mmCIF file of C-alpha atoms and ligand atoms in Angstrom:
data_model
loop_
_atom_site.group_PDB
_atom_site.id
_atom_site.type_symbol
_atom_site.label_atom_id
_atom_site.label_comp_id
_atom_site.label_asym_id
_atom_site.label_seq_id
_atom_site.Cartn_x
_atom_site.Cartn_y
_atom_site.Cartn_z
ATOM 1 C CA UNK A 84 -38.359 -92.161 -70.880
ATOM 2 C CA UNK A 85 -41.632 -91.152 -73.178
ATOM 3 C CA UNK A 86 -43.620 -89.632 -71.162
ATOM 4 C CA UNK A 87 -47.528 -91.589 -72.995
ATOM 5 C CA UNK A 88 -50.519 -89.848 -73.458
ATOM 6 C CA UNK A 89 -53.470 -89.669 -71.437
ATOM 7 C CA UNK A 90 -56.036 -91.251 -72.269
ATOM 8 C CA UNK A 91 -59.960 -91.080 -70.009
ATOM 9 C CA UNK A 92 -62.665 -92.198 -71.449
ATOM 10 C CA UNK A 93 -63.479 -90.680 -75.346
ATOM 11 C CA UNK A 94 -60.828 -87.914 -74.021
ATOM 12 C CA UNK A 95 -56.713 -88.125 -74.981
ATOM 13 C CA UNK A 96 -54.069 -85.078 -75.016
ATOM 14 C CA UNK A 97 -50.658 -85.711 -75.971
ATOM 15 C CA UNK A 98 -48.678 -85.592 -71.953
ATOM 16 C CA UNK A 99 -49.996 -86.765 -68.826
ATOM 17 C CA UNK A 100 -51.011 -83.929 -67.439
ATOM 18 C CA UNK A 101 -53.697 -82.132 -65.706
ATOM 19 C CA UNK A 102 -53.899 -78.664 -65.248
ATOM 20 C CA UNK A 103 -55.327 -78.388 -61.474
ATOM 21 C CA UNK A 104 -58.660 -75.996 -61.677
ATOM 22 C CA UNK A 105 -57.162 -73.535 -59.194
ATOM 23 C CA UNK A 106 -59.888 -71.187 -57.047
ATOM 24 C CA UNK A 107 -60.260 -68.177 -56.921
ATOM 25 C CA UNK A 108 -59.646 -67.279 -60.797
ATOM 26 C CA UNK A 109 -56.404 -69.089 -60.599
ATOM 27 C CA UNK A 110 -57.170 -71.811 -63.374
ATOM 28 C CA UNK A 111 -59.120 -69.991 -65.179
ATOM 29 C CA UNK A 112 -59.504 -70.107 -69.495
ATOM 30 C CA UNK A 113 -56.714 -68.289 -70.370
ATOM 31 C CA UNK A 114 -54.219 -71.776 -68.430
ATOM 32 C CA UNK A 115 -56.793 -73.915 -69.532
ATOM 33 C CA UNK A 116 -57.043 -73.526 -73.036
ATOM 34 C CA UNK A 117 -53.502 -72.629 -73.357
ATOM 35 C CA UNK A 118 -52.508 -75.978 -71.397
ATOM 36 C CA UNK A 119 -54.851 -78.045 -73.682
ATOM 37 C CA UNK A 120 -53.234 -76.161 -76.925
ATOM 38 C CA UNK A 121 -49.336 -77.525 -75.211
ATOM 39 C CA UNK A 122 -50.970 -80.694 -75.191
ATOM 40 C CA UNK A 123 -52.514 -81.296 -71.651
ATOM 41 C CA UNK A 124 -56.443 -81.065 -69.990
ATOM 42 C CA UNK A 125 -57.466 -78.310 -69.277
ATOM 43 C CA UNK A 126 -59.154 -77.534 -66.359
ATOM 44 C CA UNK A 127 -61.618 -74.288 -65.015
ATOM 45 C CA UNK A 128 -62.732 -73.804 -61.974
ATOM 46 C CA UNK A 129 -65.761 -72.971 -60.869
ATOM 47 C CA UNK A 130 -65.236 -71.248 -57.713
ATOM 48 C CA UNK A 131 -65.830 -67.118 -57.217
ATOM 49 C CA UNK A 132 -66.461 -66.652 -60.577
ATOM 50 C CA UNK A 133 -69.255 -63.972 -60.067
ATOM 51 C CA UNK A 134 -69.410 -60.393 -59.794
ATOM 52 C CA UNK A 135 -69.335 -60.226 -55.897
ATOM 53 C CA UNK A 136 -71.996 -57.596 -56.471
ATOM 54 C CA UNK A 137 -73.937 -59.229 -58.274
ATOM 55 C CA UNK A 138 -73.499 -62.783 -56.834
ATOM 56 C CA UNK A 139 -75.260 -60.745 -53.473
ATOM 57 C CA UNK A 140 -78.571 -61.000 -54.942
ATOM 58 C CA UNK A 141 -78.260 -63.845 -57.451
ATOM 59 C CA UNK A 142 -75.149 -66.019 -56.716
ATOM 60 C CA UNK A 143 -76.398 -69.440 -58.337
ATOM 61 C CA UNK A 144 -77.324 -67.499 -61.801
ATOM 62 C CA UNK A 145 -73.803 -64.908 -61.271
ATOM 63 C CA UNK A 146 -71.612 -68.113 -61.184
ATOM 64 C CA UNK A 147 -73.396 -70.294 -63.630
ATOM 65 C CA UNK A 148 -73.722 -67.116 -65.941
ATOM 66 C CA UNK A 149 -69.757 -66.485 -65.520
ATOM 67 C CA UNK A 150 -68.373 -70.047 -66.265
ATOM 68 C CA UNK A 151 -70.265 -70.204 -69.117
ATOM 69 C CA UNK A 152 -68.791 -67.085 -70.389
ATOM 70 C CA UNK A 153 -65.611 -69.216 -69.127
ATOM 71 C CA UNK A 154 -65.958 -72.064 -70.775
ATOM 72 C CA UNK A 155 -66.954 -70.513 -74.427
ATOM 73 C CA UNK A 156 -64.104 -67.938 -74.373
ATOM 74 C CA UNK A 157 -61.988 -71.234 -73.687
ATOM 75 C CA UNK A 158 -63.379 -72.853 -76.797
ATOM 76 C CA UNK A 159 -62.657 -70.388 -78.925
ATOM 77 C CA UNK A 160 -58.863 -69.864 -77.807
ATOM 78 C CA UNK A 161 -58.473 -73.937 -78.586
ATOM 79 C CA UNK A 162 -61.191 -73.422 -81.808
ATOM 80 C CA UNK A 163 -63.017 -76.541 -79.800
ATOM 81 C CA UNK A 164 -60.369 -78.931 -80.398
ATOM 82 C CA UNK A 165 -58.804 -80.910 -76.661
ATOM 83 C CA UNK A 166 -60.250 -81.729 -73.791
ATOM 84 C CA UNK A 167 -61.792 -78.779 -71.313
ATOM 85 C CA UNK A 168 -63.003 -79.512 -67.824
ATOM 86 C CA UNK A 169 -64.521 -77.619 -65.042
ATOM 87 C CA UNK A 170 -63.535 -78.707 -61.146
ATOM 88 C CA UNK A 171 -66.431 -78.846 -59.005
ATOM 89 C CA UNK A 172 -65.815 -78.347 -55.344
ATOM 90 C CA UNK A 173 -68.771 -80.610 -53.310
ATOM 91 C CA UNK A 174 -68.824 -78.097 -50.492
ATOM 92 C CA UNK A 175 -70.291 -75.723 -52.278
ATOM 93 C CA UNK A 176 -73.744 -74.559 -52.176
ATOM 94 C CA UNK A 177 -74.435 -74.162 -55.858
ATOM 95 C CA UNK A 178 -72.672 -77.497 -56.521
ATOM 96 C CA UNK A 179 -75.329 -78.867 -58.338
ATOM 97 C CA UNK A 180 -76.380 -75.887 -60.566
ATOM 98 C CA UNK A 181 -72.370 -75.193 -61.464
ATOM 99 C CA UNK A 182 -72.273 -78.834 -62.854
ATOM 100 C CA UNK A 183 -75.586 -78.322 -64.841
ATOM 101 C CA UNK A 184 -74.824 -75.958 -66.548
ATOM 102 C CA UNK A 185 -70.958 -77.421 -67.016
ATOM 103 C CA UNK A 186 -72.827 -80.343 -68.537
ATOM 104 C CA UNK A 187 -75.131 -77.742 -70.974
ATOM 105 C CA UNK A 188 -72.319 -76.318 -71.926
ATOM 106 C CA UNK A 189 -70.322 -79.807 -73.059
ATOM 107 C CA UNK A 190 -67.167 -79.494 -71.384
ATOM 108 C CA UNK A 191 -65.734 -82.882 -71.793
ATOM 109 C CA UNK A 192 -65.303 -83.554 -68.061
ATOM 110 C CA UNK A 193 -65.597 -83.209 -64.554
ATOM 111 C CA UNK A 194 -63.105 -83.551 -61.907
ATOM 112 C CA UNK A 195 -64.901 -83.139 -58.019
ATOM 113 C CA UNK A 196 -63.435 -83.356 -54.369
ATOM 114 C CA UNK A 197 -63.176 -80.909 -51.659
ATOM 115 C CA UNK A 198 -65.751 -83.523 -49.594
ATOM 116 C CA UNK A 199 -66.862 -87.239 -51.829
ATOM 117 C CA UNK A 200 -68.942 -85.953 -54.928
ATOM 118 C CA UNK A 201 -71.863 -88.745 -54.264
ATOM 119 C CA UNK A 202 -74.482 -86.704 -56.455
ATOM 120 C CA UNK A 203 -72.407 -86.183 -58.999
ATOM 121 C CA UNK A 204 -73.962 -88.996 -62.205
ATOM 122 C CA UNK A 205 -77.089 -87.339 -61.195
ATOM 123 C CA UNK A 206 -76.491 -84.534 -62.472
ATOM 124 C CA UNK A 207 -74.615 -85.184 -65.808
ATOM 125 C CA UNK A 208 -76.977 -88.298 -66.695
ATOM 126 C CA UNK A 209 -76.480 -90.068 -69.778
ATOM 127 C CA UNK A 210 -73.928 -87.264 -70.842
ATOM 128 C CA UNK A 211 -70.983 -89.077 -72.814
ATOM 129 C CA UNK A 212 -68.546 -86.703 -69.912
ATOM 130 C CA UNK A 213 -65.661 -87.931 -68.006
ATOM 131 C CA UNK A 214 -65.947 -88.366 -64.288
ATOM 132 C CA UNK A 215 -62.795 -88.203 -62.455
ATOM 133 C CA UNK A 216 -63.149 -87.549 -58.489
ATOM 134 C CA UNK A 217 -60.958 -86.180 -56.441
ATOM 135 C CA UNK A 218 -59.399 -88.939 -53.767
ATOM 136 C CA UNK A 219 -56.725 -88.822 -50.882
ATOM 137 C CA UNK A 220 -58.134 -92.551 -49.134
ATOM 138 C CA UNK A 221 -59.066 -96.056 -50.724
ATOM 139 C CA UNK A 222 -61.350 -96.101 -47.984
ATOM 140 C CA UNK A 223 -63.277 -92.699 -49.305
ATOM 141 C CA UNK A 224 -62.673 -94.071 -52.784
ATOM 142 C CA UNK A 225 -64.613 -96.959 -51.297
ATOM 143 C CA UNK A 226 -67.663 -95.510 -49.755
ATOM 144 C CA UNK A 227 -67.989 -93.710 -53.189
ATOM 145 C CA UNK A 228 -67.948 -96.428 -55.791
ATOM 146 C CA UNK A 229 -70.254 -98.205 -53.582
ATOM 147 C CA UNK A 230 -72.422 -95.429 -54.105
ATOM 148 C CA UNK A 231 -72.439 -94.066 -57.658
ATOM 149 C CA UNK A 232 -72.972 -97.751 -58.530
ATOM 150 C CA UNK A 233 -74.928 -98.632 -56.317
ATOM 151 C CA UNK A 234 -77.464 -95.218 -57.226
ATOM 152 C CA UNK A 235 -76.308 -94.707 -60.916
ATOM 153 C CA UNK A 236 -74.536 -97.586 -61.561
ATOM 154 C CA UNK A 237 -72.028 -95.455 -62.685
ATOM 155 C CA UNK A 238 -67.795 -95.880 -62.941
ATOM 156 C CA UNK A 239 -65.309 -93.531 -62.632
ATOM 157 C CA UNK A 240 -63.733 -92.911 -65.901
ATOM 158 C CA UNK A 241 -60.275 -91.279 -64.069
ATOM 159 C CA UNK A 242 -59.442 -91.435 -60.822
ATOM 160 C CA UNK A 243 -56.860 -88.425 -59.285
ATOM 161 C CA UNK A 244 -55.229 -89.041 -55.897
ATOM 162 C CA UNK A 245 -54.157 -85.953 -53.100
ATOM 163 C CA UNK A 246 -51.328 -86.127 -51.560
ATOM 164 C CA UNK A 247 -50.651 -84.945 -47.776
ATOM 165 C CA UNK A 248 -48.363 -82.725 -49.694
ATOM 166 C CA UNK A 249 -50.056 -80.810 -52.271
ATOM 167 C CA UNK A 250 -52.315 -77.311 -52.118
ATOM 168 C CA UNK A 251 -55.439 -76.268 -51.989
ATOM 169 C CA UNK A 252 -57.630 -78.555 -48.831
ATOM 170 C CA UNK A 253 -56.432 -81.591 -47.941
ATOM 171 C CA UNK A 254 -58.839 -84.561 -46.875
ATOM 172 C CA UNK A 255 -56.066 -85.885 -44.440
ATOM 173 C CA UNK A 256 -55.704 -85.106 -40.445
ATOM 174 C CA UNK A 257 -53.810 -83.478 -39.301
ATOM 175 C CA UNK A 258 -52.007 -85.993 -37.612
ATOM 176 C CA UNK A 259 -51.479 -87.605 -40.725
ATOM 177 C CA UNK A 260 -50.456 -84.382 -41.917
ATOM 178 C CA UNK A 261 -47.342 -84.265 -39.526
ATOM 179 C CA UNK A 262 -46.161 -87.611 -40.630
ATOM 180 C CA UNK A 263 -46.783 -87.529 -44.393
ATOM 181 C CA UNK A 264 -44.938 -91.500 -44.354
ATOM 182 C CA UNK A 265 -47.890 -92.914 -43.310
ATOM 183 C CA UNK A 266 -49.859 -91.370 -45.645
ATOM 184 C CA UNK A 267 -47.494 -91.236 -48.907
ATOM 185 C CA UNK A 268 -48.459 -91.327 -52.508
ATOM 186 C CA UNK A 269 -46.936 -95.339 -52.745
ATOM 187 C CA UNK A 270 -48.843 -96.315 -49.896
ATOM 188 C CA UNK A 271 -52.560 -94.315 -51.570
ATOM 189 C CA UNK A 272 -51.462 -95.317 -55.143
ATOM 190 C CA UNK A 273 -51.541 -99.509 -53.570
ATOM 191 C CA UNK A 274 -55.201 -98.945 -51.640
ATOM 192 C CA UNK A 275 -56.617 -97.057 -54.248
ATOM 193 C CA UNK A 276 -55.792 -99.386 -57.134
ATOM 194 C CA UNK A 277 -57.031 -102.425 -54.719
ATOM 195 C CA UNK A 278 -60.617 -100.981 -54.451
ATOM 196 C CA UNK A 279 -60.368 -100.079 -58.210
ATOM 197 C CA UNK A 280 -59.359 -103.888 -58.609
ATOM 198 C CA UNK A 281 -62.264 -105.107 -56.342
ATOM 199 C CA UNK A 282 -64.957 -103.290 -58.701
ATOM 200 C CA UNK A 283 -63.239 -104.532 -61.344
ATOM 201 C CA UNK A 284 -62.150 -100.774 -63.268
ATOM 202 C CA UNK A 285 -59.325 -99.834 -64.365
ATOM 203 C CA UNK A 286 -59.385 -96.548 -65.332
ATOM 204 C CA UNK A 287 -56.177 -94.069 -64.993
ATOM 205 C CA UNK A 288 -55.096 -93.144 -61.794
ATOM 206 C CA UNK A 289 -53.340 -89.894 -61.557
ATOM 207 C CA UNK A 290 -51.222 -88.541 -58.853
ATOM 208 C CA UNK A 291 -51.925 -84.571 -57.458
ATOM 209 C CA UNK A 292 -48.697 -83.611 -55.594
ATOM 210 C CA UNK A 293 -46.048 -81.624 -55.743
ATOM 211 C CA UNK A 294 -45.296 -81.595 -59.484
ATOM 212 C CA UNK A 295 -42.604 -79.196 -61.220
ATOM 213 C CA UNK A 296 -40.754 -81.076 -63.747
ATOM 214 C CA UNK A 297 -40.663 -83.392 -66.156
ATOM 215 C CA UNK A 298 -38.807 -85.375 -63.361
ATOM 216 C CA UNK A 299 -41.302 -85.301 -60.578
ATOM 217 C CA UNK A 300 -43.559 -86.946 -64.051
ATOM 218 C CA UNK A 301 -41.367 -89.548 -64.148
ATOM 219 C CA UNK A 302 -41.136 -90.230 -60.539
ATOM 220 C CA UNK A 303 -45.462 -90.893 -61.150
ATOM 221 C CA UNK A 304 -45.291 -92.880 -63.978
ATOM 222 C CA UNK A 305 -42.615 -95.121 -61.980
ATOM 223 C CA UNK A 306 -44.561 -95.460 -59.213
ATOM 224 C CA UNK A 307 -47.292 -96.992 -61.559
ATOM 225 C CA UNK A 308 -49.361 -94.219 -61.897
ATOM 226 C CA UNK A 309 -50.732 -92.738 -65.677
ATOM 227 C CA UNK A 310 -50.305 -89.283 -65.275
ATOM 228 C CA UNK A 311 -49.872 -86.085 -63.107
ATOM 229 C CA UNK A 312 -52.516 -83.474 -61.799
ATOM 230 C CA UNK A 313 -50.657 -79.884 -60.769
ATOM 231 C CA UNK A 314 -51.352 -77.490 -59.210
ATOM 232 C CA UNK A 315 -48.866 -74.977 -57.421
ATOM 233 C CA UNK A 316 -46.327 -74.997 -60.164
ATOM 234 C CA UNK A 317 -48.494 -73.282 -62.303
ATOM 235 C CA UNK A 318 -49.729 -70.344 -60.260
ATOM 236 C CA UNK A 319 -46.092 -68.701 -61.229
ATOM 237 C CA UNK A 320 -47.267 -69.138 -64.741
ATOM 238 C CA UNK A 321 -47.652 -65.882 -66.648
ATOM 239 C CA UNK A 322 -51.161 -67.467 -68.065
ATOM 240 C CA UNK A 323 -52.603 -68.344 -64.483
ATOM 241 C CA UNK A 324 -55.533 -65.290 -62.828
ATOM 242 C CA UNK A 325 -53.852 -63.488 -60.696
ATOM 243 C CA UNK A 326 -52.562 -59.984 -59.836
ATOM 244 C CA UNK A 327 -48.723 -60.205 -60.300
ATOM 245 C CA UNK A 328 -48.669 -58.824 -57.114
ATOM 246 C CA UNK A 329 -49.181 -61.946 -55.843
ATOM 247 C CA UNK A 330 -47.713 -64.040 -58.196
ATOM 248 C CA UNK A 331 -44.520 -62.688 -56.677
ATOM 249 C CA UNK A 332 -45.017 -63.336 -53.460
ATOM 250 C CA UNK A 333 -44.979 -66.751 -54.507
ATOM 251 C CA UNK A 334 -42.028 -66.426 -55.771
ATOM 252 C CA UNK A 335 -40.860 -65.051 -52.966
ATOM 253 C CA UNK A 336 -41.890 -67.418 -50.573
ATOM 254 C CA UNK A 337 -39.747 -70.027 -48.557
ATOM 255 C CA UNK A 338 -40.957 -73.355 -47.646
ATOM 256 C CA UNK A 339 -40.777 -72.241 -44.031
ATOM 257 C CA UNK A 340 -43.606 -69.607 -44.350
ATOM 258 C CA UNK A 341 -46.506 -72.810 -45.424
ATOM 259 C CA UNK A 342 -48.658 -73.479 -42.528
ATOM 260 C CA UNK A 343 -51.314 -75.192 -42.551
ATOM 261 C CA UNK A 344 -54.589 -73.929 -40.940
ATOM 262 C CA UNK A 345 -58.459 -74.598 -39.908
ATOM 263 C CA UNK A 346 -60.265 -73.584 -43.477
ATOM 264 C CA UNK A 347 -63.999 -72.136 -43.383
ATOM 265 C CA UNK A 348 -64.461 -74.752 -45.674
ATOM 266 C CA UNK A 349 -64.040 -77.451 -42.980
ATOM 267 C CA UNK A 350 -61.002 -79.052 -44.140
ATOM 268 C CA UNK A 351 -57.280 -78.164 -43.283
ATOM 269 C CA UNK A 352 -55.833 -76.299 -45.638
ATOM 270 C CA UNK A 353 -52.118 -74.865 -46.661
ATOM 271 C CA UNK A 354 -51.166 -71.191 -46.861
ATOM 272 C CA UNK A 355 -48.604 -69.140 -46.812
ATOM 273 C CA UNK A 356 -47.850 -66.981 -43.572
ATOM 274 C CA UNK A 357 -49.280 -63.535 -45.321
ATOM 275 C CA UNK A 358 -50.415 -60.841 -42.977
ATOM 276 C CA UNK A 359 -54.209 -62.809 -43.233
ATOM 277 C CA UNK A 360 -53.464 -65.500 -42.026
ATOM 278 C CA UNK A 361 -50.499 -64.212 -38.884
ATOM 279 C CA UNK A 362 -53.431 -61.968 -38.000
ATOM 280 C CA UNK A 363 -56.027 -65.411 -37.950
ATOM 281 C CA UNK A 364 -53.326 -67.265 -36.217
ATOM 282 C CA UNK A 365 -53.258 -64.853 -33.120
ATOM 283 C CA UNK A 366 -56.836 -65.727 -32.747
ATOM 284 C CA UNK A 367 -58.234 -63.015 -34.438
ATOM 285 C CA UNK A 368 -61.551 -63.052 -36.526
ATOM 286 C CA UNK A 369 -61.660 -60.404 -39.928
ATOM 287 C CA UNK A 370 -64.741 -58.039 -39.820
ATOM 288 C CA UNK A 371 -66.935 -59.102 -42.787
ATOM 289 C CA UNK A 372 -70.811 -60.392 -43.837
ATOM 290 C CA UNK A 373 -71.258 -63.096 -45.459
ATOM 291 C CA UNK A 374 -71.687 -62.104 -49.256
ATOM 292 C CA UNK A 375 -73.870 -64.458 -50.661
ATOM 293 C CA UNK A 376 -73.160 -68.533 -48.571
ATOM 294 C CA UNK A 377 -71.282 -69.938 -51.219
ATOM 295 C CA UNK A 378 -70.193 -72.976 -48.224
ATOM 296 C CA UNK A 379 -72.813 -75.281 -47.558
ATOM 297 C CA UNK A 380 -71.173 -75.769 -44.297
ATOM 298 C CA UNK A 381 -70.022 -72.604 -43.099
ATOM 299 C CA UNK A 382 -71.076 -69.886 -40.026
ATOM 300 C CA UNK A 383 -69.797 -66.946 -40.745
ATOM 301 C CA UNK A 384 -70.407 -66.449 -37.339
ATOM 302 C CA UNK A 385 -67.710 -68.620 -36.187
ATOM 303 C CA UNK A 386 -64.951 -68.482 -38.856
ATOM 304 C CA UNK A 387 -62.317 -66.144 -38.536
ATOM 305 C CA UNK A 388 -62.624 -64.881 -41.965
ATOM 306 C CA UNK A 389 -64.588 -65.285 -44.916
ATOM 307 C CA UNK A 390 -63.051 -67.585 -47.559
ATOM 308 C CA UNK A 391 -64.510 -66.035 -50.749
ATOM 309 C CA UNK A 392 -63.510 -62.666 -49.687
ATOM 310 C CA UNK A 393 -59.710 -63.625 -49.296
ATOM 311 C CA UNK A 394 -59.004 -65.730 -52.532
ATOM 312 C CA UNK A 395 -60.696 -62.995 -54.274
ATOM 313 C CA UNK A 396 -58.171 -60.749 -52.904
ATOM 314 C CA UNK A 397 -55.096 -63.070 -53.621
ATOM 315 C CA UNK A 398 -56.617 -62.870 -56.717
ATOM 316 C CA UNK A 399 -56.660 -58.485 -56.819
ATOM 317 C CA UNK A 400 -52.946 -58.902 -55.676
ATOM 318 C CA UNK A 401 -53.840 -57.655 -52.264
ATOM 319 C CA UNK A 402 -51.804 -59.309 -49.845
ATOM 320 C CA UNK A 403 -52.635 -58.314 -46.428
ATOM 321 C CA UNK A 404 -56.214 -59.711 -47.225
ATOM 322 C CA UNK A 405 -55.415 -62.357 -48.899
ATOM 323 C CA UNK A 406 -55.162 -66.125 -48.542
ATOM 324 C CA UNK A 407 -51.964 -67.900 -50.468
ATOM 325 C CA UNK A 408 -53.375 -71.519 -50.599
ATOM 326 C CA UNK A 409 -50.411 -73.058 -52.003
ATOM 327 C CA UNK A 410 -48.190 -77.242 -51.608
ATOM 328 C CA UNK A 411 -45.162 -77.916 -49.979
ATOM 329 C CA UNK A 412 -43.186 -77.458 -53.219
ATOM 330 C CA UNK A 413 -43.884 -72.935 -53.398
ATOM 331 C CA UNK A 414 -39.822 -72.839 -53.596
ATOM 332 C CA UNK A 415 -40.063 -74.213 -56.924
ATOM 333 C CA UNK A 416 -41.723 -71.068 -58.119
ATOM 334 C CA UNK A 417 -38.176 -69.764 -59.087
ATOM 335 C CA UNK A 418 -40.016 -67.251 -60.968
ATOM 336 C CA UNK A 419 -42.793 -66.050 -63.494
ATOM 337 C CA UNK A 420 -42.626 -68.254 -66.503
ATOM 338 C CA UNK A 421 -44.712 -69.138 -70.119
ATOM 339 C CA UNK A 422 -46.463 -71.888 -69.913
ATOM 340 C CA UNK A 423 -45.110 -73.402 -72.544
ATOM 341 C CA UNK A 424 -41.529 -73.459 -71.141
ATOM 342 C CA UNK A 425 -42.876 -76.072 -68.884
ATOM 343 C CA UNK A 426 -44.703 -78.235 -71.499
ATOM 344 C CA UNK A 427 -41.637 -78.062 -73.790
ATOM 345 C CA UNK A 428 -39.484 -79.548 -71.146
ATOM 346 C CA UNK A 429 -41.792 -82.675 -71.604
ATOM 347 C CA UNK A 430 -40.981 -82.777 -75.805
HETATM 348 C C1 FMN B 157 -54.228 -71.652 -55.308
HETATM 349 C C2 FMN B 157 -54.800 -73.113 -55.021
HETATM 350 C C3 FMN B 157 -56.470 -73.377 -55.252
HETATM 351 C C4 FMN B 157 -57.052 -73.929 -55.566
HETATM 352 N N1 FMN B 157 -58.229 -74.810 -55.805
HETATM 353 C C5 FMN B 157 -58.818 -75.636 -55.296
HETATM 354 C C6 FMN B 157 -59.955 -76.144 -56.233
HETATM 355 O O1 FMN B 157 -60.612 -74.946 -56.103
HETATM 356 N N2 FMN B 157 -60.358 -76.912 -56.160
HETATM 357 C C7 FMN B 157 -60.096 -78.182 -55.972
HETATM 358 O O2 FMN B 157 -60.553 -79.435 -55.967
HETATM 359 N N3 FMN B 157 -58.830 -78.089 -55.719
HETATM 360 C C8 FMN B 157 -57.882 -77.095 -55.844
HETATM 361 N N4 FMN B 157 -57.277 -77.087 -55.156
HETATM 362 C C9 FMN B 157 -55.733 -78.396 -55.651
HETATM 363 C C10 FMN B 157 -55.610 -78.622 -56.833
HETATM 364 O O3 FMN B 157 -56.620 -79.233 -57.276
HETATM 365 C C11 FMN B 157 -54.550 -79.589 -56.779
HETATM 366 O O4 FMN B 157 -55.300 -80.867 -56.181
HETATM 367 C C12 FMN B 157 -53.378 -79.265 -56.315
HETATM 368 O O5 FMN B 157 -52.781 -78.418 -56.402
HETATM 369 C C13 FMN B 157 -52.337 -80.787 -56.302
HETATM 370 O O6 FMN B 157 -50.826 -80.639 -55.488
HETATM 371 P P1 FMN B 157 -50.040 -79.598 -55.866
HETATM 372 O O7 FMN B 157 -50.492 -78.261 -55.577
HETATM 373 O O8 FMN B 157 -48.698 -80.468 -55.251
HETATM 374 O O9 FMN B 157 -49.931 -79.530 -57.110
HETATM 375 C C14 FMN B 157 -55.766 -75.879 -55.124
HETATM 376 C C15 FMN B 157 -54.328 -75.573 -55.399
HETATM 377 C C16 FMN B 157 -53.824 -74.641 -55.117
HETATM 378 C C17 FMN B 157 -53.129 -73.890 -54.888
#
């Protein structure tokens, strides 16, 4: 099967692949620019970017500053060709500011999830930017699209469907996660398409769950999806922003090491059972003071660990204290590869 190109609003890429904006600092300007050069959509994750000390006094400005630097760096590396976006999590306390900063920088698309991005069109106004919500049910999409239509007369430019086996925070109950057959990617596709049809929208629908090969992409195209978003598998690339010690943790991990815990974000999160997670599962609370209140809903006195610090530890290669978010397909990371090795298989 020849892989089709992927058109979203005014944007296009040679392959139907979006590189997931993975925080903290995994989906950085390196990974995003290389993805774009190889024929996909590149995404910079907007969470946890700022210098931790500077963020203590001015979290918002410091986060904006580094995001702008990252966008400019990616533009330079790609000579301003291709489609560059950000991933913005609704759960963040600087959600509005980070989006406005990216809009002012002329970003091409915004992918937004971890909550319903109801107010996103307000921050984008009339800019020619593709808006791509991340959704895990037809019901949630219906609520979102009704609000966008009523408040802003705005339609989405594509929809990313995150399945229950995907990496990162999950928009499913624990019961659904235990019985993924009740919320399979086939079922979700039908639900999402029905909702889009009821609004009269015909936009690309992208699958985000366990993609690590051309065959996985073809599987979703045959199901009716227009393309995929890839997270976990891309952690195992040279370009991903993470210390090699942490990348090796993913290479060595086995399916049995994958567990679900409750994240300070307020959603279930799929992670590797590393020392921090063992401590959390044993009911222990880490000693920490909240550096900059990055999450809207986090109560530092109640949560067992600081997710910002834990993800920064992963980025820095501190295996003892890091949080290793993953999808179910962690075993697809067999060794660290160049991103090009994967894209070569799509030709
Ligand atoms: C390490 C890691 C970090 C992630 N960070 C984010 C994030 O900052 N924002 C977000 O919306 N999704 C995030 N995700 C989810 C991805 O964007 C993507 O949808 C998901 O990884 C796709 O499933 P896969 O991991 O099975 O490929 C993350 C996933 C991983 C594995």
